[in-house]
CSV table of C-alpha atoms in Angstrom, one decimal:
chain,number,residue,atom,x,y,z
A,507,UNK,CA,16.8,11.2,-0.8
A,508,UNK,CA,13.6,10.2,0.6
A,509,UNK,CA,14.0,10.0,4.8
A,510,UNK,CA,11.7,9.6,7.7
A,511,UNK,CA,13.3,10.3,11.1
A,512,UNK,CA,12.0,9.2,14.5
A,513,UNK,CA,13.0,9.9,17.8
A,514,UNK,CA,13.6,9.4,20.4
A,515,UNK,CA,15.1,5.6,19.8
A,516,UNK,CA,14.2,4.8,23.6
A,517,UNK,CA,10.9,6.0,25.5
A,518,UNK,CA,11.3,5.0,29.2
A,519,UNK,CA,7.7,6.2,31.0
A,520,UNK,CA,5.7,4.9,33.9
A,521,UNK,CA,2.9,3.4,33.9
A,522,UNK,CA,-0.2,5.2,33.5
A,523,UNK,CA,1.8,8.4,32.0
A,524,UNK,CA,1.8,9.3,28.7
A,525,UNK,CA,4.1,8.4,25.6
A,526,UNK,CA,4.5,10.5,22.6
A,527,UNK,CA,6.6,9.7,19.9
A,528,UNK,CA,7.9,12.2,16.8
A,529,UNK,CA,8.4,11.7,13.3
A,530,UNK,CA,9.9,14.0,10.3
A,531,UNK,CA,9.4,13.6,6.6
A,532,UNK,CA,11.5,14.6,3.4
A,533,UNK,CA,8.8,14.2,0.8
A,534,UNK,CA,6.4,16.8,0.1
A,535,UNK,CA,4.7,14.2,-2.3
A,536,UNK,CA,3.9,11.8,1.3
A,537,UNK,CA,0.3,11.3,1.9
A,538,UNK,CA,0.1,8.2,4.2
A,539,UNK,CA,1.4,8.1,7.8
A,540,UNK,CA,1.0,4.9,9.5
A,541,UNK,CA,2.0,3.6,13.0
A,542,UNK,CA,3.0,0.1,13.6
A,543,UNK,CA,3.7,-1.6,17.1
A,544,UNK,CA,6.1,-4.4,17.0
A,545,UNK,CA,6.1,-6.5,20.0
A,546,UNK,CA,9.0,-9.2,20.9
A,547,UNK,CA,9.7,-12.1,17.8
A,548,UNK,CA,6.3,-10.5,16.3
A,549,UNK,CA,5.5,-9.1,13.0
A,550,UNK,CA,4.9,-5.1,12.8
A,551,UNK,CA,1.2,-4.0,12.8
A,552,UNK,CA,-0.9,-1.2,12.0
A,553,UNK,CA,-2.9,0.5,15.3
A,554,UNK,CA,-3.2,4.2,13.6
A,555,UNK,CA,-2.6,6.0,10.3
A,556,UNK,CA,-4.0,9.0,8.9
A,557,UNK,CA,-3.6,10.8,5.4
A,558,UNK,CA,-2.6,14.2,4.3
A,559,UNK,CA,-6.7,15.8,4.8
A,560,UNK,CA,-6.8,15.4,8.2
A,561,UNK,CA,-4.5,16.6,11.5
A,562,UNK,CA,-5.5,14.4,13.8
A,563,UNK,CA,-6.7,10.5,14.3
A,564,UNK,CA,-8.1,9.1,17.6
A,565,UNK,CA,-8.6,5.6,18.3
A,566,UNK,CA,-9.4,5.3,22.0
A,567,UNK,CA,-5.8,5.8,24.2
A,568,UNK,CA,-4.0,6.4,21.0
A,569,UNK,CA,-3.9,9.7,18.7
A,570,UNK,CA,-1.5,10.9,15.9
A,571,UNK,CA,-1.0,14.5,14.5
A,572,UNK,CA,-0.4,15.5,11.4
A,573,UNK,CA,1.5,19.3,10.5
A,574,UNK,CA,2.2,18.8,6.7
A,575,UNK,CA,3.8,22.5,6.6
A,576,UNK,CA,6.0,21.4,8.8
A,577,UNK,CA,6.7,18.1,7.9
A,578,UNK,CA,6.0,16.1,11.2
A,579,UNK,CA,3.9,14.0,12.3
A,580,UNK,CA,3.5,12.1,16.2
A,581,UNK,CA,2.0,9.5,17.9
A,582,UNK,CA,0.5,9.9,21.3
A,583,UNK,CA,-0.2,7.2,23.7
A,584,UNK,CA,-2.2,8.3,27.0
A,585,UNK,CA,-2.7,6.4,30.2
A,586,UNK,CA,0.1,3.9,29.4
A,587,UNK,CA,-0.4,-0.4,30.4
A,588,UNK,CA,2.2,-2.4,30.6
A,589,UNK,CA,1.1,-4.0,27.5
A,590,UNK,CA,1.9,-0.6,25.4
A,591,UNK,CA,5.7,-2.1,26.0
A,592,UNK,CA,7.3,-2.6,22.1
A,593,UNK,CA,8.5,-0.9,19.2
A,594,UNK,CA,6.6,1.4,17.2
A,595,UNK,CA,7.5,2.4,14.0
A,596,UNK,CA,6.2,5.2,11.9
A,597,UNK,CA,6.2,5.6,8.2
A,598,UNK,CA,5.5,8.4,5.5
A,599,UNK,CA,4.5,7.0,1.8
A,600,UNK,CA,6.4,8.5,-1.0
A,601,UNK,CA,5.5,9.5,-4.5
A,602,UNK,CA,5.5,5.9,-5.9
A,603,UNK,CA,3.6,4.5,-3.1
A,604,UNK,CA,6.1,2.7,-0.8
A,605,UNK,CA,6.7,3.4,2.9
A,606,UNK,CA,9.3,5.2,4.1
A,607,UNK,CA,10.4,3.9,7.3
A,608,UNK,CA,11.4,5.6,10.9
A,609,UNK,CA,14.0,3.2,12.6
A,610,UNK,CA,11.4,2.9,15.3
A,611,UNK,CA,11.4,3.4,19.6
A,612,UNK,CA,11.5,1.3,21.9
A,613,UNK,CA,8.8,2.2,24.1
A,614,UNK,CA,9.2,0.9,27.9
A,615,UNK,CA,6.8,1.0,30.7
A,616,UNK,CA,7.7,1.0,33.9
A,617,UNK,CA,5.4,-0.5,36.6
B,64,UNK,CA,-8.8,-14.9,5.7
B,65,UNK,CA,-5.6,-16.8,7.0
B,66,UNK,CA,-3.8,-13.4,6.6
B,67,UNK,CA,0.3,-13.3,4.9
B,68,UNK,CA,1.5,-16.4,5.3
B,69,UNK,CA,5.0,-17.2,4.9
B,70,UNK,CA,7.0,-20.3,5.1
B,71,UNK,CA,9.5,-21.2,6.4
B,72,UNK,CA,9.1,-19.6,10.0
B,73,UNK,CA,12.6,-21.0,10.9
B,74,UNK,CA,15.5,-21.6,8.6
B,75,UNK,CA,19.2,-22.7,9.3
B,76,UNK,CA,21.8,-23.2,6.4
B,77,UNK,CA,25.4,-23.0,5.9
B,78,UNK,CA,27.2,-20.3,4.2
B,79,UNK,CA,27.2,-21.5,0.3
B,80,UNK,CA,23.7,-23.3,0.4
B,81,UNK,CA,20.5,-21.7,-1.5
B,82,UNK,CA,17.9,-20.8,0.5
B,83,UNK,CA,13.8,-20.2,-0.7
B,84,UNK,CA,11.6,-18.1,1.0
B,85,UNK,CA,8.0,-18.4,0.4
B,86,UNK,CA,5.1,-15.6,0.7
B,87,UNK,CA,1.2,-16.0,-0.3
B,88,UNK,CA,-0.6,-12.7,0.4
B,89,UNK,CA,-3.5,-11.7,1.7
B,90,UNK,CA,-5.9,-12.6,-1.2
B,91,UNK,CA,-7.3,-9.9,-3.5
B,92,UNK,CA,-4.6,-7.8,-2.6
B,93,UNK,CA,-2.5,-6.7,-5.7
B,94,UNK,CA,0.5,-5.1,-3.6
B,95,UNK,CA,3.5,-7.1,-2.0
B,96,UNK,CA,6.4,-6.1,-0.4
B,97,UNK,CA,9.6,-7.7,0.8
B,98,UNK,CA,11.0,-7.0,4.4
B,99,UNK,CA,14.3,-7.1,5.7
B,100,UNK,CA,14.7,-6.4,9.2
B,101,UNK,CA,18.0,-6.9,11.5
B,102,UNK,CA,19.1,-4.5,14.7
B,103,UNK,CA,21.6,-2.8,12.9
B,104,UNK,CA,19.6,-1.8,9.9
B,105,UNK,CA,16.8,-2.0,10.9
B,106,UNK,CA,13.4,-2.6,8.4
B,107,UNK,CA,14.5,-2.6,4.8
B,108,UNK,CA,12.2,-2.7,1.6
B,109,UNK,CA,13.7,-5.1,-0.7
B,110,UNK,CA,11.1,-5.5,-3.6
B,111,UNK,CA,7.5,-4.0,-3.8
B,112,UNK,CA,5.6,-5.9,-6.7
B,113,UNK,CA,2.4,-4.5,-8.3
B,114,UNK,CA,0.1,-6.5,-10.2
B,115,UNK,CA,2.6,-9.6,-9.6
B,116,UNK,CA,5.3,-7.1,-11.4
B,117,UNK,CA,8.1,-6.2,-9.7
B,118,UNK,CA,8.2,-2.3,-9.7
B,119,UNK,CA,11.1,-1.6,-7.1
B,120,UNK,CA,14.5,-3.9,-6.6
B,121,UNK,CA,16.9,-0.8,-6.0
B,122,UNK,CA,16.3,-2.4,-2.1
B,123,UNK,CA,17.7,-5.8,-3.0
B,124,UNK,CA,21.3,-5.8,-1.6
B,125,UNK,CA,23.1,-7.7,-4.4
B,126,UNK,CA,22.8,-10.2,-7.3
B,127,UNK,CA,22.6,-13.1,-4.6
B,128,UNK,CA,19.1,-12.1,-3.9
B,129,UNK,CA,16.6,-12.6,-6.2
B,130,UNK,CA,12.3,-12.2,-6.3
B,131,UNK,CA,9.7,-13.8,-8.5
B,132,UNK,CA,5.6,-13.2,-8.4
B,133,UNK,CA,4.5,-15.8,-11.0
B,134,UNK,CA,1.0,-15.2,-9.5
B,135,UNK,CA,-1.0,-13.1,-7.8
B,136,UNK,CA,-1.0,-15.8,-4.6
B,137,UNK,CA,2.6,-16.3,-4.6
B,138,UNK,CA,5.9,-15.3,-4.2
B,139,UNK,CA,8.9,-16.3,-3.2
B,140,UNK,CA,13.0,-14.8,-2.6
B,141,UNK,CA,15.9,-16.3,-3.0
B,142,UNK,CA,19.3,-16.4,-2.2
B,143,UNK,CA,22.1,-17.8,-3.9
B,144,UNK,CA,24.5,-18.4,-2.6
B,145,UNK,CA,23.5,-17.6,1.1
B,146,UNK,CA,26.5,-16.1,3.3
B,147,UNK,CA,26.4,-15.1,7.2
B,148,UNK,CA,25.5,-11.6,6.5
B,149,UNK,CA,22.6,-12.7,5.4
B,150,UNK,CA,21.1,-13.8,8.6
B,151,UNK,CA,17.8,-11.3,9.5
B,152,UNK,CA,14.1,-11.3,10.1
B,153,UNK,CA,12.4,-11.7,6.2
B,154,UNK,CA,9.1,-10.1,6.1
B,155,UNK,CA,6.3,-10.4,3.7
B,156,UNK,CA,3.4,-8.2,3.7
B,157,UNK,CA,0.6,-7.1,1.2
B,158,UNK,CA,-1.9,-4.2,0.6
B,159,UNK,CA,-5.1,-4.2,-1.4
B,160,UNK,CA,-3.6,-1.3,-3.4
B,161,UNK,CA,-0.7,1.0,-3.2
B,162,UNK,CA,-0.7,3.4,-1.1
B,163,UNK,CA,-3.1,1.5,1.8
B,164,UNK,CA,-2.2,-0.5,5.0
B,165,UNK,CA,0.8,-3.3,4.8
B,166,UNK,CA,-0.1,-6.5,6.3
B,167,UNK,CA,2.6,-8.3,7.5
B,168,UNK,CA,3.6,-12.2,7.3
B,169,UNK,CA,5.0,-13.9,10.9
B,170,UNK,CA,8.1,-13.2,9.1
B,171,UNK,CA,10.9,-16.3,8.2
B,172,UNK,CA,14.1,-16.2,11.0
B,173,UNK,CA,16.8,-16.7,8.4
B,174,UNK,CA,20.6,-18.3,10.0
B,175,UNK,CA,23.0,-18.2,7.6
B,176,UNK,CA,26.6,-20.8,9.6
């Protein structure tokens, strides 16, 4: 069936480094690829997504890349803050327009 | 706009007991979605409604749970009857269509004793 995998589960960097986080999709059909950052007791929310015509999004210290021939997608998060500390979960759409979910990473930056 | 709201924020019951969650979307958005998150498994689509029709249940875990949309700024799932397992993070989010961003409600803290 329809799968998203996302690794790794844990993402232990220092501060100021750089985080990237990978995604893999089953369905061909997918067209939507969103990121969502989940901090402590909050709800999930969008910072990036991008769609099938394009390879790469850039919003500031945040990027994602897109290789639909190979399925994959990441998230890339440069000169990490203390504040970049939650769990980010990526998504692929499927054919009848829901999100497939990743099981997400706990991202952790170290001071 | 208020965004997803979604009440309650907090709810405590004992096994047996029905329990009501409430979602109004995002207005003008025709998409909504129901959330299950806990630490084992993670964040589960339950129902996905279109239109206020529900086009996806094969997410709802078993005839105890149950989702109505009798208008586009309303929805609500239920649970009856509630047991421990039960317990989890309910989300509720919206989209102007299929297929765009999900905006997500604070989310209702369900306890199931």
């Amino acid at each position: 069936g329809e799968n998203v995998e996302q690794h790794p589960s844990t993402l232990s960097v220092q501060e100021g480094d750089s985080a990237v986080i990978k995604c893999t999709y089953s369905d061909s059909a997918s067209n939507y690829f969103p990121w969502y950052k989940q901090e402590l007791g909050k709800r999930p929310q969008l910072i990036i997504d991008i769609r099938s015509n394009v390879g790469e999004k850039k919003d500031q210290r945040i990027a994602v890349t897109l290789n639909k021939t190979a399925k994959h997608f990441s998230l890339h998060i440069t000169e990490t803050q203390p504040e970049d500390s939650a769990v980010y979960f990526c998504a692929a759409s499927n054919s009848n327009y829901q999100l497939i979910w990743g099981a997400g990473t706990k991202l952790i930056i170290k001071p | 706009d208020a965004g997803v709201i979604q009440s309650p924020r907090h709810e405590v019951t004992e096994m047996g007991q029905e329990v009501t969650l409430r979602c109004k979307p995002i207005s003008g958005h025709n998409s909504l979605f129901w959330y299950r998150q806990t630490m084992m498994r993670g964040l589960e689509l339950l129902i996905y409604f279109n239109n206020n029709v529900p086009i996806d249940d094969s997410g709802m875990p078993e005839d105890r749970f149950s989702a109505k949309m009798p208008n586009a700024s309303f929805s609500t799932l239920k649970i009856q009857p509630s047991e421990p397992r039960d317990s989890a993070v309910y989300f509720c989010a919206s989209s102007l269509e299929e297929g765009y961003e999900q905006y997500f409600g604070p989310g209702t803290r369900l306890t199931v004793t």
